[in-house]
XYZ file of C-alpha atoms in Angstrom:
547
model
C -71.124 -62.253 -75.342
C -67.985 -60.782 -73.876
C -67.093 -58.465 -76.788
C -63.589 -57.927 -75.527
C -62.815 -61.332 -76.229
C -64.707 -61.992 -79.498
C -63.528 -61.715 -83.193
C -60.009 -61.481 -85.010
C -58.458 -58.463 -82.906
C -58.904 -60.875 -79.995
C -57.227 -64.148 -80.933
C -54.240 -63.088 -79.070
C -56.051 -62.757 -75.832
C -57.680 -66.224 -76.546
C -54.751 -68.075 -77.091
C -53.441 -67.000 -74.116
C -56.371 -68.119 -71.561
C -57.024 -71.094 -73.497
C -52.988 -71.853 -72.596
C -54.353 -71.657 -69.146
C -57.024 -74.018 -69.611
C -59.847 -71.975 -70.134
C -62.442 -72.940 -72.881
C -63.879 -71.075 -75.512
C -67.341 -70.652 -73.681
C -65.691 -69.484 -70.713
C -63.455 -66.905 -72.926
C -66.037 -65.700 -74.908
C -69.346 -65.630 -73.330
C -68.662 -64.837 -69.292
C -67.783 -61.811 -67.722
C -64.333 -61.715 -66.235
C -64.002 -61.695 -62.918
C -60.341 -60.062 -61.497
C -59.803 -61.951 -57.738
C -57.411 -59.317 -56.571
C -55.565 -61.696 -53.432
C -53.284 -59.714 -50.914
C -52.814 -63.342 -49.583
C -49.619 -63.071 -47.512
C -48.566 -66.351 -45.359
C -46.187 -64.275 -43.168
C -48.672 -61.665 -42.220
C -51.951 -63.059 -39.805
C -54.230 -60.365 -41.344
C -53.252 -62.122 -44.666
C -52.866 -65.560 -44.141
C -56.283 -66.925 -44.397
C -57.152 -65.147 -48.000
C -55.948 -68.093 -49.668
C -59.087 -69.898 -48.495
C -61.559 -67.079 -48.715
C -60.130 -66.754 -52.735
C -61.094 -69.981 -53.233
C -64.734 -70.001 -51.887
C -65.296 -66.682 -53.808
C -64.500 -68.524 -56.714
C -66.962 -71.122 -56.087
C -69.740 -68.448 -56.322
C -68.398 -66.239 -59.299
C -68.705 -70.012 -61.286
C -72.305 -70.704 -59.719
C -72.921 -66.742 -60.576
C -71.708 -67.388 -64.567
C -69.054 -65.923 -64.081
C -65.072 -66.863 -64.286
C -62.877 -65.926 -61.648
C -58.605 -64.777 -62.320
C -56.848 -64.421 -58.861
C -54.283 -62.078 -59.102
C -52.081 -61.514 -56.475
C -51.159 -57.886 -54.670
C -48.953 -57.249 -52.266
C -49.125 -56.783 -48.596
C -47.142 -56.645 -45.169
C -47.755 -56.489 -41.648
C -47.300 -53.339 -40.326
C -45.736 -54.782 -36.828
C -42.983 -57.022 -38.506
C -40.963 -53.742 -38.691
C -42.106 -51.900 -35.605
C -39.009 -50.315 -33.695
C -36.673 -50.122 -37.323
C -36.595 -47.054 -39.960
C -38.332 -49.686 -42.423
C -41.552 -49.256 -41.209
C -41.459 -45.548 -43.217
C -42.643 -48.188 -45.975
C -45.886 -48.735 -44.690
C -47.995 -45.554 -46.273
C -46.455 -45.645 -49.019
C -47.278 -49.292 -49.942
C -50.628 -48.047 -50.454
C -49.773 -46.282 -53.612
C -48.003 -49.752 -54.716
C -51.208 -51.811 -54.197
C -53.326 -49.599 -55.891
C -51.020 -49.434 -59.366
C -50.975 -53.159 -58.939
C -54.579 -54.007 -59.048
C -54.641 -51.122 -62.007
C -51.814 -52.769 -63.632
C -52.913 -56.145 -63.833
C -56.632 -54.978 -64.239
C -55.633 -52.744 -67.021
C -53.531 -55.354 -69.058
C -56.474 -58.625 -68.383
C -59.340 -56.297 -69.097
C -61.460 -57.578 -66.296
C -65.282 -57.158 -66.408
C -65.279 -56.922 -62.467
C -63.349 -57.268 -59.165
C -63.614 -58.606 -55.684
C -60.584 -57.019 -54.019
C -59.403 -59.570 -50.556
C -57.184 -57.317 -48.038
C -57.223 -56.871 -44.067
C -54.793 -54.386 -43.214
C -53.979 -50.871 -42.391
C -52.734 -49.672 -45.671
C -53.855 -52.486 -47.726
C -57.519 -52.169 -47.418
C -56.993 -48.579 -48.632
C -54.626 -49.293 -51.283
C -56.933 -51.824 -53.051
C -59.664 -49.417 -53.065
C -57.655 -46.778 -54.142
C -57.277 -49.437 -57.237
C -60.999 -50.218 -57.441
C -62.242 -46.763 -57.695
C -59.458 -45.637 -60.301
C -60.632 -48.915 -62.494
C -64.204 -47.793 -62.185
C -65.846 -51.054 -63.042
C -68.064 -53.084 -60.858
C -65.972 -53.987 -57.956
C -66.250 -55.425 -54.533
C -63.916 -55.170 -51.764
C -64.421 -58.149 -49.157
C -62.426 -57.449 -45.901
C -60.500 -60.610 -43.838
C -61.691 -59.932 -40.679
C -60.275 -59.661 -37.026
C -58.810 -62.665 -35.246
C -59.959 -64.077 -32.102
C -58.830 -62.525 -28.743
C -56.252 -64.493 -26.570
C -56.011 -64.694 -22.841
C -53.054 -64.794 -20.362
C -53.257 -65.089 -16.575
C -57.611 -64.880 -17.107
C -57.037 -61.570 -18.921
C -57.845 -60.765 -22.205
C -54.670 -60.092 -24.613
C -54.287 -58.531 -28.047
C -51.362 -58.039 -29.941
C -51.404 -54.219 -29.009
C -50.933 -55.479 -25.528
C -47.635 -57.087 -26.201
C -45.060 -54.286 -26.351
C -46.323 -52.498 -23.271
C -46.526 -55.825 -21.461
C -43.125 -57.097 -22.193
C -40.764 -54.023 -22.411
C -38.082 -54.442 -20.446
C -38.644 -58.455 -19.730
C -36.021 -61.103 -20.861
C -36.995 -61.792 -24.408
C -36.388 -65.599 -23.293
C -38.469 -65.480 -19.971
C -41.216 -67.541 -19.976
C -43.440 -64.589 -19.126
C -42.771 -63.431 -22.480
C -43.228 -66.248 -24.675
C -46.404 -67.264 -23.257
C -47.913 -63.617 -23.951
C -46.037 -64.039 -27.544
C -48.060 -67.389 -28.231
C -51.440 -66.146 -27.268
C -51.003 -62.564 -28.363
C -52.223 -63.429 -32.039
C -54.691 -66.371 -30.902
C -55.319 -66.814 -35.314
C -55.400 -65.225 -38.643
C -57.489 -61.941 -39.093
C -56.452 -58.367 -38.348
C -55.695 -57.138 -34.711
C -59.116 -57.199 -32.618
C -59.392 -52.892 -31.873
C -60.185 -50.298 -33.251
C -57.171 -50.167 -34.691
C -56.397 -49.154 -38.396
C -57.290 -52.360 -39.716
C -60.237 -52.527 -38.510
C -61.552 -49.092 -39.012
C -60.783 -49.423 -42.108
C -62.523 -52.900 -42.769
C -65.473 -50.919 -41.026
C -65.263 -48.106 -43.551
C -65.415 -50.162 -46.613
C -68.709 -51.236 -45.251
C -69.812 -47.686 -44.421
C -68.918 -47.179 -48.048
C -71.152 -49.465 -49.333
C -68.338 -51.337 -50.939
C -68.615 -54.268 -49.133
C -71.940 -56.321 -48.694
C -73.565 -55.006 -45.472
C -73.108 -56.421 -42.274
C -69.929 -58.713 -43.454
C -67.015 -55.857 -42.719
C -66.238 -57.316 -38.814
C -67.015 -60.725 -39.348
C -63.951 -62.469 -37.676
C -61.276 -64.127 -40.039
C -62.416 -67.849 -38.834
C -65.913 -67.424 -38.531
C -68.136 -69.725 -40.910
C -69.873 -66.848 -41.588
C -66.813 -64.874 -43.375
C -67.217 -68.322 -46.213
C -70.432 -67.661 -46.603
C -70.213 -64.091 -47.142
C -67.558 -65.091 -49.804
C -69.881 -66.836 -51.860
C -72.194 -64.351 -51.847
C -69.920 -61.813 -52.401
C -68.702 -64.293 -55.371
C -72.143 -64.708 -56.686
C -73.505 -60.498 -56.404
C -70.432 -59.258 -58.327
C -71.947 -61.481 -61.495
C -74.485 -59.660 -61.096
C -73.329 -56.106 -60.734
C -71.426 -56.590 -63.872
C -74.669 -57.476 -65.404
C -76.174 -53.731 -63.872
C -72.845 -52.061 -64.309
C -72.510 -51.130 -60.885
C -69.321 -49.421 -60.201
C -67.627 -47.214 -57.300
C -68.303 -44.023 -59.090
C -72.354 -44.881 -58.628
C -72.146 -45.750 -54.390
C -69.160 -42.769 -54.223
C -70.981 -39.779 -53.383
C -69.768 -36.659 -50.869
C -72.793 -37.945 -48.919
C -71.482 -41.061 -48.579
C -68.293 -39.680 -47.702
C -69.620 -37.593 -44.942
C -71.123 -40.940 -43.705
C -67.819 -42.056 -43.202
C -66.647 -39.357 -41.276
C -69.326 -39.351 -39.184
C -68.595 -42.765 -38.350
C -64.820 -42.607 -38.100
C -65.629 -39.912 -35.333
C -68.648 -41.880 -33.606
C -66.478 -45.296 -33.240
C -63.365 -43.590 -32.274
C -61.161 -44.568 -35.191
C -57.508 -44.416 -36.381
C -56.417 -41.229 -36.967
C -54.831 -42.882 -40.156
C -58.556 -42.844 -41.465
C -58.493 -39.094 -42.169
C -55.459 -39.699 -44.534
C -56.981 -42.598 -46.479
C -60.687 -41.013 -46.653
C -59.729 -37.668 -48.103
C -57.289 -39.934 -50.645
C -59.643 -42.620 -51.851
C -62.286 -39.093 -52.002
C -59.462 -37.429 -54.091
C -59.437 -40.460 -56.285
C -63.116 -40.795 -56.854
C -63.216 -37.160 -57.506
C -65.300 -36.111 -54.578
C -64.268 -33.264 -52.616
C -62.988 -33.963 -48.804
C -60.978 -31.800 -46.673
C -59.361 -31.673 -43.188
C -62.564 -28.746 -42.234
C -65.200 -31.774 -42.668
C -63.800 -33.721 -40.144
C -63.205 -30.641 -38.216
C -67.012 -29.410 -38.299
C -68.529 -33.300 -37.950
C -66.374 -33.804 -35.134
C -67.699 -30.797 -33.042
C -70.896 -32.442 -33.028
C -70.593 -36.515 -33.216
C -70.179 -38.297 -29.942
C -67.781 -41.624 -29.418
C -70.671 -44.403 -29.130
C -68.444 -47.429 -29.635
C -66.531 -49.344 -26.918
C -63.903 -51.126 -28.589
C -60.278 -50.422 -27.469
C -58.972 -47.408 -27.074
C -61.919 -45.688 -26.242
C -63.692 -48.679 -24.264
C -63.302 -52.066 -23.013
C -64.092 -54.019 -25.395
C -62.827 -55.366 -28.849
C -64.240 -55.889 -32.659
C -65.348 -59.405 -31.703
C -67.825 -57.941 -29.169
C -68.519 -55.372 -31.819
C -69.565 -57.823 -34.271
C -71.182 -59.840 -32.232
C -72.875 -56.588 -30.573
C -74.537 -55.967 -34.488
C -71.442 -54.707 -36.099
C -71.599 -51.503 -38.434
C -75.398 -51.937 -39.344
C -76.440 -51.677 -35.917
C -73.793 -48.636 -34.649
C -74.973 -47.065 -38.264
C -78.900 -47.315 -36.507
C -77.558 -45.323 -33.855
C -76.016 -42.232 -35.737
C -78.706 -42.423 -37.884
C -79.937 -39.561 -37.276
C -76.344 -37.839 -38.360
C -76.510 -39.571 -41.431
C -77.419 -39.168 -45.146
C -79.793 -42.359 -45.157
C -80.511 -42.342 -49.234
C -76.596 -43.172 -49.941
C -76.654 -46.744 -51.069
C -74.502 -49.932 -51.380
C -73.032 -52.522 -53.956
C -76.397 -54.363 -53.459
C -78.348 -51.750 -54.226
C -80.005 -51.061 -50.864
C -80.007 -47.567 -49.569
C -78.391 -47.113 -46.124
C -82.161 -46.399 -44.382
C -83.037 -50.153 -45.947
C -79.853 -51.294 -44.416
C -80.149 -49.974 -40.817
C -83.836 -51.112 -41.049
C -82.501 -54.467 -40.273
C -80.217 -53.823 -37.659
C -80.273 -54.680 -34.181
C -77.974 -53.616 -31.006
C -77.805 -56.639 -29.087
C -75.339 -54.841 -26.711
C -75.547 -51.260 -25.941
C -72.549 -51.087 -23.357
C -70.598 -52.085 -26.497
C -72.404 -50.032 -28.865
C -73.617 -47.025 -26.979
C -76.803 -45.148 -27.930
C -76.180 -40.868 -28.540
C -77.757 -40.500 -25.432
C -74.694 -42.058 -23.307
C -72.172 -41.993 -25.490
C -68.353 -42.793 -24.180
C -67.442 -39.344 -24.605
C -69.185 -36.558 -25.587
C -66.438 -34.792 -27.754
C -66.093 -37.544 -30.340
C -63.325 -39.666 -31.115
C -61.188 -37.363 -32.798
C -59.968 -33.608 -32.805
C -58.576 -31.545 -34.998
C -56.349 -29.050 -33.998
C -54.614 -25.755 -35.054
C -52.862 -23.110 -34.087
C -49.356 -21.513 -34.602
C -47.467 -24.799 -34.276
C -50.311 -26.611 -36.598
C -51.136 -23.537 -38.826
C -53.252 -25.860 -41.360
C -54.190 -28.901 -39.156
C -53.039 -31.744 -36.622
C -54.734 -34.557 -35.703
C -55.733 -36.014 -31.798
C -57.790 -39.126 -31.121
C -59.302 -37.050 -27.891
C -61.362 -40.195 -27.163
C -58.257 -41.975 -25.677
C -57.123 -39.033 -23.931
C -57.375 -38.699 -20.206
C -59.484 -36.150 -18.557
C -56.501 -34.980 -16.924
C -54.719 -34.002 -20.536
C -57.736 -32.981 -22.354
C -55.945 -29.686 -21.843
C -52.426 -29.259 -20.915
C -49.212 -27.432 -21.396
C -44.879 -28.916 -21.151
C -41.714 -28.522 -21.895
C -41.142 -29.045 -25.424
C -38.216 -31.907 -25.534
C -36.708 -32.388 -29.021
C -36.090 -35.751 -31.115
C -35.471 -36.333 -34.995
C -36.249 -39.918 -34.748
C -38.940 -42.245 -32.654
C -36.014 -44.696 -31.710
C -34.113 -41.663 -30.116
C -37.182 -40.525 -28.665
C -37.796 -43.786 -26.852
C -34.235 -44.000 -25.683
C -34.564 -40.378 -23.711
C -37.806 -42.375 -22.062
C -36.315 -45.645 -20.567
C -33.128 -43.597 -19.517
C -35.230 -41.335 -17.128
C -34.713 -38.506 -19.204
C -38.445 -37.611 -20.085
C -40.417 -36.133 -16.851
C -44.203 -35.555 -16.155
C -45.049 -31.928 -17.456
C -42.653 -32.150 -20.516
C -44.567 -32.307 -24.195
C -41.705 -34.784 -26.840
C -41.798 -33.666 -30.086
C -40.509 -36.324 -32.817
C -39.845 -34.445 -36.322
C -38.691 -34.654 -39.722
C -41.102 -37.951 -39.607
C -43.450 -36.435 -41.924
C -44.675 -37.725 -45.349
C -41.767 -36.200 -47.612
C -39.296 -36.448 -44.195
C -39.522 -39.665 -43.076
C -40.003 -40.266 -46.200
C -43.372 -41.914 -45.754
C -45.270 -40.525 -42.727
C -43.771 -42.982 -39.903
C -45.682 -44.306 -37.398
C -44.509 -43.413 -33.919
C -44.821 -46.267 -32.107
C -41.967 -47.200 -29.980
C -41.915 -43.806 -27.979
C -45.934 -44.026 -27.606
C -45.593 -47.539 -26.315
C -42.247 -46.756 -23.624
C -45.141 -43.781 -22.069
C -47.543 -46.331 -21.479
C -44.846 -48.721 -20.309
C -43.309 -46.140 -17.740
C -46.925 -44.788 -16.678
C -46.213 -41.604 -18.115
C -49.325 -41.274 -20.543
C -51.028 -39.267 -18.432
C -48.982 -36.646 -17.582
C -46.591 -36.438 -20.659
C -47.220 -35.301 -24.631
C -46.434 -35.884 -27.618
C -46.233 -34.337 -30.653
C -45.656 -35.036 -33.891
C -45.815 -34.537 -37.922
C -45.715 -38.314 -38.184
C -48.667 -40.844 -37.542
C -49.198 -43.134 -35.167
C -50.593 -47.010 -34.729
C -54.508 -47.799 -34.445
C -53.314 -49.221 -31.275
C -51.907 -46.024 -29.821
C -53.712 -44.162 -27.235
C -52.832 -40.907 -24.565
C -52.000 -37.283 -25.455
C -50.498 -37.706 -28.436
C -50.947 -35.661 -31.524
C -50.212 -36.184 -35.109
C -50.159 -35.227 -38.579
C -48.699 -31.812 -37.856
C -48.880 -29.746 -40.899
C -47.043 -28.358 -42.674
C -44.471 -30.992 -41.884
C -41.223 -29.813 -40.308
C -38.982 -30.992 -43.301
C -41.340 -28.202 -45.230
C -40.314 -25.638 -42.828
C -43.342 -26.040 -40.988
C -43.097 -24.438 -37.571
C -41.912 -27.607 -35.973
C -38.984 -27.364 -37.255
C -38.167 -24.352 -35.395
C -38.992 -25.466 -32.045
C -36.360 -25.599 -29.384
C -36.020 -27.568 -26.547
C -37.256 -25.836 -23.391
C -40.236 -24.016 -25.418
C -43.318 -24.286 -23.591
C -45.893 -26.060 -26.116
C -49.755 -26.098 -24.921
C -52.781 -28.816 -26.238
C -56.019 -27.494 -25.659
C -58.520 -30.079 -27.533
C -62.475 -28.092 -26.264
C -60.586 -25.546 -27.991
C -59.177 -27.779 -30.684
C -55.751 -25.733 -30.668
C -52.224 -26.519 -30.805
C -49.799 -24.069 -29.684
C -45.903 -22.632 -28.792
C -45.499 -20.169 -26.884
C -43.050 -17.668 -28.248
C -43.850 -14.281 -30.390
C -44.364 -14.097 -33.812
C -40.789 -12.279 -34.449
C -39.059 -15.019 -32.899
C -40.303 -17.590 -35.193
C -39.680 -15.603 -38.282
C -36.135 -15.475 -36.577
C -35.979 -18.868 -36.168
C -36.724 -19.577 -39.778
C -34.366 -17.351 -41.039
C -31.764 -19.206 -40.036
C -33.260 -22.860 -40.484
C -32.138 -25.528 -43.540
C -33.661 -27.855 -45.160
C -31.998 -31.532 -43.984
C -30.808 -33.740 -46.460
C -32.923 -36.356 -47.789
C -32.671 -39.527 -45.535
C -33.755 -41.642 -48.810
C -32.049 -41.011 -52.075
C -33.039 -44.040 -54.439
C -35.874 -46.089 -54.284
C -39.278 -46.351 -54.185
C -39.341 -44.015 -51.132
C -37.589 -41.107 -53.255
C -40.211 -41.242 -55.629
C -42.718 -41.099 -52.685
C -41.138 -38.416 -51.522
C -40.941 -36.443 -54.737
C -44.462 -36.972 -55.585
C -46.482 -37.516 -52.080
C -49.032 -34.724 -51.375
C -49.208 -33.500 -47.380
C -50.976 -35.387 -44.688
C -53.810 -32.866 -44.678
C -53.983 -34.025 -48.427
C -53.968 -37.459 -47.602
C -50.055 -38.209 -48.247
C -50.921 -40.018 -51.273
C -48.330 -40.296 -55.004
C -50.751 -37.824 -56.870
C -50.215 -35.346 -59.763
């Protein structure tokens, strides 16, 4: 008997479902099942949930269960690369997440399976999840196949680099357009989407083994139904985040981010979904795990390869074998199983693609934190996709306020090997939104200057991105963070064995320096982006709208 829905106080909510063509059993005697759908058919990572709604629907019913889609919103990051808009992105996690609560609030849902693919999606729906705290599943799109051009291998992070510059009508460029994005499902590296996707799994908030399955894969339907059928069921054991969300199973996710080489935007959604489920997560564990966690995965930027070999290699159960000795093994999963039971199934069936701690890709791990007295409480490097050659290096600060004016200075000739850009005020509160700095990342590769010029700044960047760049500067320079105060022609130094991030001018000339500095206008004053801004916590906090 669903209670909720039983007796006088509920003939309201009876009336209403019943005007939707649901019968009394159904009302009164199922659980509830929210089918929270971030279906979008403009964005590929989004386009296929329609279909993947419906067969989770199919085993909710078999399950006795009744399924509600709802939808959520969602975007694709790269419609808006190269314009001011894409400060959106971040923040449109914090709108997905009050979504699912709103609608999961008002319809009093017994459960949820929660469809998304994408960078800030994936996070934002499980930022929703865990502040519903009822049994919940989140069940991730996939990649999409890889495309070829000329016998080569293409993905869509391929694209800018390939055709900047080209006539946007050449025929060179519209054949890499049409293969770029061979079919729905997130971009095939180890971008954001997909590191996320992989650390829903690592969670145990997806069912294991199903986090890299590719969007058009048979396999990703039948993992639907199940997924359709074992939330029945978890309502039944009241199963919910706050069980599988441990600091142990946090930790686990570090580790991971570090060993596959992940998005640097992982750090920021970790330590916020962490805040959320009321675990404690800083900055210093990623820090300390990293000093200690090889790269083992292969998939682009730090290999060859991309999530479709990484699936097919044994996806997260079988890199998970390989760190298991870093791991907490008793943390468990939606389906009950503990993460030893899990990796006790596993296979690698490639070990170039999934590497073994023994010959790992790098030895350093995928990603570095830095500080120092231009990052006085952290920044953040993906040292992974670094060359050896700017592991350690020192330049010429050159200044820019914006990515697009930063990218102009590079195709005019004006940037030289041995100078380090920095691109401020693109911070959380002074972007607003923590922008991702793509278009200057993407001109260095273009020019062949990402390995011999840096980049810093206290925005983000793409999944995709790769080189000497470093991020997440805090505190942020519309703070009054010390990059703010830097000057063109300051010598700035990267050193990432040491794991510090430096300027090279005394102590009284910075307090000089920010003496004299002001606080820039807002760039947003109405909006969703104001309140952002007004209520966003720092990148080392995981930039998220909290109190």
């Amino acid at each position: 008997m669903n209670e909720k829905f039983v007796g006088t106080d509920a003939i309201m909510r009876r009336a209403m479902l019943k005007g939707c063509g649901f019968g009394d059993d159904d009302i009164k005697t199922k659980p509830h099942i929210g089918i929270v759908n971030t279906y979008n058919e403009g964005a590929p990572g989004h386009a296929h949930l329609k279909q993947l709604s419906e067969v989770i629907k199919q085993g909710v019913w078999a399950a006795g269960g009744v399924p509600f889609e709802f939808g959520a919103p969602s975007t694709c990051g790269d419609m808006i690369v190269g314009e001011e808009e894409l400060k959106f992105e971040l923040a449109g996690r914090d709108v997905v997440a009050q979504a699912v609560e709103y609608v999961s609030t008002v319809h009093q849902f017994d459960g949820l399976i929660l469809l998304a693919s994408c960078d800030n999606i994936i996070p934002g729906v499980a930022l929703g999840a865990i502040r519903m705290n009822i049994p919940s599943i989140i069940l991730t799109g996939g990649s999409m196949l890889v495309g070829e051009y000329q016998g080569e291998e293409i993905l869509p992070c391929d694209v800018g680099v390939m055709t900047m510059g080209k006539d946007a009508e050449s025929e060179r460029v519209k054949e890499i357009e049409n293969v770029a994005c061979m079919c729905p499902g997130a971009c095939s590296t180890m971008g954001t989407a997909n590191s996320m996707q992989i650390m829903m799994e690592v969670l145990g908030l997806t069912l294991p083994g199903v986090s890299t399955i590719p969007a058009v894969y048979a396999d990703k339907q039948r993992a639907s139904r199940l997924a359709g059928k074992r939330i029945v069921d978890m309502v039944k054991e009241d199963l919910k985040p706050s069980n599988v969300l441990t600091r142990e199973t946090f930790l686990n996710a570090v580790t991971t981010d570090i060993a596959m080489g992940g998005s640097t935007n992982v750090i920021l959604h970790l330590i916020a979904l962490a805040r959320e489920a009321g675990v404690e997560l800083t900055v210093d564990d990623f820090d300390r795990i990293g000093r200690n966690v090889p790269c083992v995965c292969g998939v682009k930027p730090s290999g060859d390869y991309t999530i479709v070999d990484f699936h097919n290699a044994g996806g997260v159960p079988a890199m998970l074998k390989e760190l298991q000795s870093l791991l907490y093994l008793d943390s468990k999963a939606i389906t009950g199983e503990t993460l030893q039971e899990i990796i006790n199934k596993a296979s690698n069936k490639n070990p170039d693609v999934i590497r073994s701690m023994d010959n790992p890709i790098t030895s350093d791990g995928g990603l570095t934190i830095l500080r120092g007295n231009l990052a006085p409480n952290s920044a953040i490097i993906r040292s992974s996709s670094v060359p050896e050659s700017m592991k350690k290096f020192s330049g010429r600060a050159r200044v820019f306020h914006r990515d697009q004016d930063g990218a102009k200075a590079i195709k005019e000739g004006k940037i030289q090997p041995g100078d380090v850009m920095v691109i401020r005020y693109e911070g959380p509160k002074g972007a607003p939104g923590m922008k991702e700095i793509m278009l200057s990342t993407d001109a260095l590769v273009a020019h062949g200057l990402d390995d011999s010029v840096g980049l810093v700044t206290d925005g983000r960047f793409s999944g995709f991105n790769r080189g000497p760049i470093v991020g997440h500067i805090t505190p942020e320079a519309f703070e009054g963070g010390p990059l703010a105060l830097v000057e063109d022609g300051d010598i700035i130094s990267v050193d990432i064995k040491e794991a510090t991030l430096t300027i090279d001018i005394s102590e009284e000339e910075m307090k000089r320096r920010g003496a004299n500095w002001q606080q820039p206008e807002p760039k947003v004053k109405q909006g969703m982006m104001r309140l952002y801004s007004k209520m966003c916590r720092s990148a080392e906090e995981g930039a998220g709208m909290t109190l």
